[in-house]
Tab-separated table of C-alpha atoms in Angstrom:
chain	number	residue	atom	x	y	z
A	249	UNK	CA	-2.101	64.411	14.247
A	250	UNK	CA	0.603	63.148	11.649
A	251	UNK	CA	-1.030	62.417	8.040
A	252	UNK	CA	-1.496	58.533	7.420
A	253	UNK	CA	1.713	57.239	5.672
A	254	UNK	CA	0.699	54.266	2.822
A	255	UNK	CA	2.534	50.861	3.776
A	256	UNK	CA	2.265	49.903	0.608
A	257	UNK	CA	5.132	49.669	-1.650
A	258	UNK	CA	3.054	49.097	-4.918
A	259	UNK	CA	0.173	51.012	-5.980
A	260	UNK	CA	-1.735	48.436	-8.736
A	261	UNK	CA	-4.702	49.955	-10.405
A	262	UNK	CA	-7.934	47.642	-10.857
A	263	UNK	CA	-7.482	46.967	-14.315
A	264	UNK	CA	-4.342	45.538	-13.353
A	265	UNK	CA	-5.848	42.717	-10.927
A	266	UNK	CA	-5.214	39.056	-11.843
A	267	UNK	CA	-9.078	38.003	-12.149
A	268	UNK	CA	-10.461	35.451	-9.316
A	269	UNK	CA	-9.662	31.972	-9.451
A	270	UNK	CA	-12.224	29.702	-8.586
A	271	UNK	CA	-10.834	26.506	-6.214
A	272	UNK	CA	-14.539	24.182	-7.157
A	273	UNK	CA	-13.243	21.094	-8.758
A	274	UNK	CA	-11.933	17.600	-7.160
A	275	UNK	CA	-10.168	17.782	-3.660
A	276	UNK	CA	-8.310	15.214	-1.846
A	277	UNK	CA	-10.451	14.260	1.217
A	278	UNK	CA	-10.440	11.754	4.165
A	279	UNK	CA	-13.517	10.965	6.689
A	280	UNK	CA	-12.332	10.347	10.328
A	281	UNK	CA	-15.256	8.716	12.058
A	282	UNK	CA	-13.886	9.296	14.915
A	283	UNK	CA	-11.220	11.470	17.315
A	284	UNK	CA	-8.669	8.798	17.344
A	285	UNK	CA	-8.706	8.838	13.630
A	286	UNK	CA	-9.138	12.743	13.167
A	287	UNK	CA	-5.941	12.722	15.746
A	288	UNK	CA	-3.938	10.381	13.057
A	289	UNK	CA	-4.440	13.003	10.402
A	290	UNK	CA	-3.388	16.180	12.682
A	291	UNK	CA	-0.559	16.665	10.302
A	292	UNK	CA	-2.903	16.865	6.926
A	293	UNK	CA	-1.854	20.728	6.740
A	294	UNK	CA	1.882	20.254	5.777
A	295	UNK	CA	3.166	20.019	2.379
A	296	UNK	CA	5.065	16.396	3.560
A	297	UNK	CA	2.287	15.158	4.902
A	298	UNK	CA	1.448	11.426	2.853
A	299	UNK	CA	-2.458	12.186	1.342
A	300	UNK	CA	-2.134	8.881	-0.375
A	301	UNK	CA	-4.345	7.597	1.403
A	302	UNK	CA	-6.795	10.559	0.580
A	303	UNK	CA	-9.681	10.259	-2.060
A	304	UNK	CA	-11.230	12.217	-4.549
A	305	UNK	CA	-13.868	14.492	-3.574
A	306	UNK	CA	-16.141	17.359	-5.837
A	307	UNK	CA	-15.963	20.733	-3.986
A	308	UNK	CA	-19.038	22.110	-3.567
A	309	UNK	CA	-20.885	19.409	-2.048
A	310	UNK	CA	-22.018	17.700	0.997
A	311	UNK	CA	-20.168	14.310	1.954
A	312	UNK	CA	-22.972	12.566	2.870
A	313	UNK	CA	-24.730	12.888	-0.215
A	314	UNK	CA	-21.770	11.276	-1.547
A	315	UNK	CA	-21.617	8.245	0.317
A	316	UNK	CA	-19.439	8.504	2.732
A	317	UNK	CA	-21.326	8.428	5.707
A	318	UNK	CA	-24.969	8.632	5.835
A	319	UNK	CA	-27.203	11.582	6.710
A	320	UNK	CA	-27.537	12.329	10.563
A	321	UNK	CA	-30.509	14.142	12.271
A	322	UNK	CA	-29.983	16.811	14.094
A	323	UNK	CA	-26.247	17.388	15.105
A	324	UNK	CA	-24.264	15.929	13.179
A	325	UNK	CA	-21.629	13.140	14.523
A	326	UNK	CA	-18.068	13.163	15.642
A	327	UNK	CA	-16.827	12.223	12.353
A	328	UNK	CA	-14.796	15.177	10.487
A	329	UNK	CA	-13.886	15.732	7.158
A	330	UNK	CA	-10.076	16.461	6.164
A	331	UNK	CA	-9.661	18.700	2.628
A	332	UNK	CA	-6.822	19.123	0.346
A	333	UNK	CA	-6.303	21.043	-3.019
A	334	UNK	CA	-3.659	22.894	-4.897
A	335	UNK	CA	-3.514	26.348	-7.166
A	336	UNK	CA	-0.963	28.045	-8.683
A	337	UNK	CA	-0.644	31.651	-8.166
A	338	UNK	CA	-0.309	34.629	-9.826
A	339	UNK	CA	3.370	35.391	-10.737
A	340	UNK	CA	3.563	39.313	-9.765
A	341	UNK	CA	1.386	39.799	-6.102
A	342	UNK	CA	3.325	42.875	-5.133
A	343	UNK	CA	1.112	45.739	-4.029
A	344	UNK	CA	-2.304	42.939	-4.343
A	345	UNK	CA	-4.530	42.262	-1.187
A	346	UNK	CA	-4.881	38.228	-1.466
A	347	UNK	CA	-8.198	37.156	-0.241
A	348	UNK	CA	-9.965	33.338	0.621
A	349	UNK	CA	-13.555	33.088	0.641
A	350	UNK	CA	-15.931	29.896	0.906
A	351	UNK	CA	-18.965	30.646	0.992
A	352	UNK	CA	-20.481	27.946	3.275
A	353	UNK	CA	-18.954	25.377	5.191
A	354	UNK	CA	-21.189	23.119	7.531
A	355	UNK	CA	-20.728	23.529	10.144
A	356	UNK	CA	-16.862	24.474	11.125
A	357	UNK	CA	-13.478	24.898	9.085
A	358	UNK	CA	-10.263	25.357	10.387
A	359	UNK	CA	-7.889	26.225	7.382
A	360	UNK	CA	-3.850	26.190	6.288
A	361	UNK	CA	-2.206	27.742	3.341
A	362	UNK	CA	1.134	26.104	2.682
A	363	UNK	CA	1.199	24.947	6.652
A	364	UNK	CA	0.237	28.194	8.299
A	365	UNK	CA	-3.056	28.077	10.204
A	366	UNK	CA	-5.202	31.015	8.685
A	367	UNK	CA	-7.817	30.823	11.215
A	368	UNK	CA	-11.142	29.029	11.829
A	369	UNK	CA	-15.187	29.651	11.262
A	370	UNK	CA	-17.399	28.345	13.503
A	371	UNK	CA	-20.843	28.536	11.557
A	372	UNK	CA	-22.511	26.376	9.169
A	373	UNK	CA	-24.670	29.366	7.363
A	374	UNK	CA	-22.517	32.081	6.826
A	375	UNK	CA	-20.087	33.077	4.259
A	376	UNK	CA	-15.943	33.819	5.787
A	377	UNK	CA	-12.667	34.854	4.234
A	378	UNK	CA	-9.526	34.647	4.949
A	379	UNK	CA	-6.189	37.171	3.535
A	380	UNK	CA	-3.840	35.437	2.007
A	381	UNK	CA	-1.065	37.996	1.649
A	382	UNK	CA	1.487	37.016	3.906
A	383	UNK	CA	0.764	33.347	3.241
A	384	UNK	CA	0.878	32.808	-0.231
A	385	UNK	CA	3.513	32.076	-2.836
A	386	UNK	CA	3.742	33.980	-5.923
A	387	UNK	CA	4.262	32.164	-9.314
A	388	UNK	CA	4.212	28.471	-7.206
A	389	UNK	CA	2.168	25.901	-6.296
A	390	UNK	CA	0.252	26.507	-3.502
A	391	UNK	CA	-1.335	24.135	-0.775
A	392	UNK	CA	-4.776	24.927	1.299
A	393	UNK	CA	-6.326	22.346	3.526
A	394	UNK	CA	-9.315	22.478	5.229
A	395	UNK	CA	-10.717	20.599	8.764
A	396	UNK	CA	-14.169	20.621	8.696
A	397	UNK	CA	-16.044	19.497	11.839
A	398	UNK	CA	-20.005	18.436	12.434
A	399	UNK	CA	-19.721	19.329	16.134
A	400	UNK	CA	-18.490	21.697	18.381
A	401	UNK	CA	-17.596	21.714	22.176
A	402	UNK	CA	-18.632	24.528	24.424
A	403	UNK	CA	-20.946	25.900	21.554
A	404	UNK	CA	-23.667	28.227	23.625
A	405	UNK	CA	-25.918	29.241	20.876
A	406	UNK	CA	-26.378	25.587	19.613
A	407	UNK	CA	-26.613	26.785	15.940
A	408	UNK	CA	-25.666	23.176	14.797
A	409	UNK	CA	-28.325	21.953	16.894
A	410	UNK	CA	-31.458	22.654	14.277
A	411	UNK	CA	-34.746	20.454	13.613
A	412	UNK	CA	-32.733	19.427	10.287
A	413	UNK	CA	-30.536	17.139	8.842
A	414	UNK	CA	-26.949	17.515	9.312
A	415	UNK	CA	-25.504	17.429	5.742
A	416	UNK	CA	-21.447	18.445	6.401
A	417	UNK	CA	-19.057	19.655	4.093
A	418	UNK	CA	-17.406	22.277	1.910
A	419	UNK	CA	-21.292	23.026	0.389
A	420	UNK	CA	-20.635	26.560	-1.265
A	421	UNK	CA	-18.396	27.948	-4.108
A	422	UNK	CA	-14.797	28.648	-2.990
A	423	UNK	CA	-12.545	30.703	-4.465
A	424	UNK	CA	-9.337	33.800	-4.431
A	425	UNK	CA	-9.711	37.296	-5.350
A	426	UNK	CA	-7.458	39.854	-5.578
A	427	UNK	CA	-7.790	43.805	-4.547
A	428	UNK	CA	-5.485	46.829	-4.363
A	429	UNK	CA	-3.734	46.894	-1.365
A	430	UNK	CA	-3.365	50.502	-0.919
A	431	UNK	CA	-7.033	51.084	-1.256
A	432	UNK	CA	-10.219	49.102	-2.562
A	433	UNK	CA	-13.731	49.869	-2.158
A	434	UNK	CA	-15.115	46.769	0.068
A	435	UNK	CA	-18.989	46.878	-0.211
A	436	UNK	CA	-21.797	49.050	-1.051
A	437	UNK	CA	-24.730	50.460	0.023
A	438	UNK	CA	-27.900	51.471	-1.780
A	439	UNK	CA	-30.965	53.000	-0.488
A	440	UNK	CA	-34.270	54.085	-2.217
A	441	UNK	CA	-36.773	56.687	-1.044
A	442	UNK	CA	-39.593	57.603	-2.953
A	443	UNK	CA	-41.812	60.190	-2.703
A	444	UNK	CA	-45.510	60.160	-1.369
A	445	UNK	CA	-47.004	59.124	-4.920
A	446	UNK	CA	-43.890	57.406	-6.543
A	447	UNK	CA	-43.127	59.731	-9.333
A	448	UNK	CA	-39.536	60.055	-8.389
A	449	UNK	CA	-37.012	58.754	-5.677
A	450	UNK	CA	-34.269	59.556	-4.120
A	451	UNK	CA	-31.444	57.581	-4.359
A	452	UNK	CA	-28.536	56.822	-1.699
A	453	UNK	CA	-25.358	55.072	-2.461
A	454	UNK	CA	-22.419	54.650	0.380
A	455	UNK	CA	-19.341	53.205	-0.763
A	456	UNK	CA	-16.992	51.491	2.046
A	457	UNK	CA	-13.670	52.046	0.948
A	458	UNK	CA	-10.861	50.272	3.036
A	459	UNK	CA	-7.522	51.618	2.821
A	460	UNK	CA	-3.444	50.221	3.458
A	461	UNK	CA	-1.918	52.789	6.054
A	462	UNK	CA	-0.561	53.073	9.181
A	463	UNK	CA	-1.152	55.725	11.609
A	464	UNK	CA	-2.627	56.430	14.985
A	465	UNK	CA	-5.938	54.734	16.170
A	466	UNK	CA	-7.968	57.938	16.124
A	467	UNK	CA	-6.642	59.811	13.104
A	468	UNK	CA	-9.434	60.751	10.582
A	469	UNK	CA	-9.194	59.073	7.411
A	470	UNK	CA	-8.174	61.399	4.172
A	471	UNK	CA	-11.603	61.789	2.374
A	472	UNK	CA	-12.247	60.118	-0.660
A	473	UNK	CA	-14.524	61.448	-3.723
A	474	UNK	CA	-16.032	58.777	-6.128
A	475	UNK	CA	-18.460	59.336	-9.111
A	476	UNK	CA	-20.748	57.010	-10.743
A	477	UNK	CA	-22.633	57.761	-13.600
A	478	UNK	CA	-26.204	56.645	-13.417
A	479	UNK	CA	-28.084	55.751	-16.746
A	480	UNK	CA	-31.565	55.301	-17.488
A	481	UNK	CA	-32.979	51.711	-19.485
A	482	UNK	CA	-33.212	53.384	-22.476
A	483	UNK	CA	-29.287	54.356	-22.624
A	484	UNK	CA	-29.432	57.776	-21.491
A	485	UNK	CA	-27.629	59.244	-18.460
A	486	UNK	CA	-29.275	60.683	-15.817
A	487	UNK	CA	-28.119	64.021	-14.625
């Protein structure tokens, strides 16, 4: 099979990275009680769209808690929540995976960058991301808007349908990070197993490295070889 070829046109080492930027502060936001007035604000997502009308709002937190409608039990209602905020990006993006993450949005949130529909999440208790890279503008001002529903049609595993109180809203940190494009490592895993009497352990560490390339489906991946020093509490490193 041909080698993988790197799409990339930029390599950017990690200690080139623009650090995260973190998107918690005051959004514009508008509650629609209802579908007629969620239909009214179907154009929220566009730059031209007229937010006059729109209010101030502190992201993380749950709109009901603020007033604007009161807490419901069990379900939610119909009403839905429309989000608006602005960041400036960094100027030089070339070669730099882009990435969107909220961490919690009850209990749906269908989200634009700039007017392009980046997808939506359909669960209130889970964390979600979105890539940014083809969306966003380098060295400009930069538009995300969020649509953030209490209740879903057609939803067969009823996971908005708890013995709770439905408290809606952008609740979690949101914010941008920025990775390597041609390769980054995406997660880690660590396992511990000790011997019969706990003197010692064995230690297990995966690294999940994603990489930039394009090739066929079922070509192997080049290996990769990482270190990482390991150090005891008193300073030392461990061999």
């Amino acid at each position: 099979m041909a080698a993988a070829t790197v799409t990339a046109e930029k390599v950017v080492a990690a200690d080139e990275l623009p650090g995260p930027i973190s998107l918690n502060g005051d959004w514009q936001f508008q509650l629609a009680p209802n579908a007629d007035a969620a239909s009214a604000l179907g154009g929220f997502a566009s730059p031209d769209f007229d937010a006059s009308g729109f209010v101030a709002i502190p992201v993380p937190a749950n709109w009901n808690m603020l007033g604007f409608e009161d807490p419901h039990y069990v379900n939610g209602t119909p009403s839905e929540g429309f989000y608006r905020t602005t960041f400036t990006a960094p100027e030089d993006l070339e070669g730099i995976l882009t990435t969107l993450h909220f961490g919690g949005v009850w209990v749906s949130a269908e989200v634009w960058l700039n007017g392009q529909l980046l997808g939506q999440h359909d669960s209130g208790f889970t964390a979600f991301a979105f890539d940014l890279t083809d969306a966003i503008k380098a060295g400009e001002e930069n538009l995300l808007a969020v649509r953030v529903r209490q209740q879903l049609p057609n939803n067969l595993f009823k996971f908005d349908a708890n013995d709770d109180w439905g408290l809606a809203g952008i609740y979690r940190d949101v914010w941008i990070d920025f990775k390597p494009e041609f390769f980054y490592i995406g997660g880690v895993g660590v396992g511990t197993d000790f011997y019969a009497s706990f003197p010692n352990a064995d230690l297990q560490l995966r690294g999940f490295t994603f990489r930039h390339a394009k090739d066929d489906y079922f070509s192997p991946s080049p290996p990769f070889v990482g270190t990482a020093p390991l150090f005891a509490r008193d300073g030392g490193r461990v061999t």
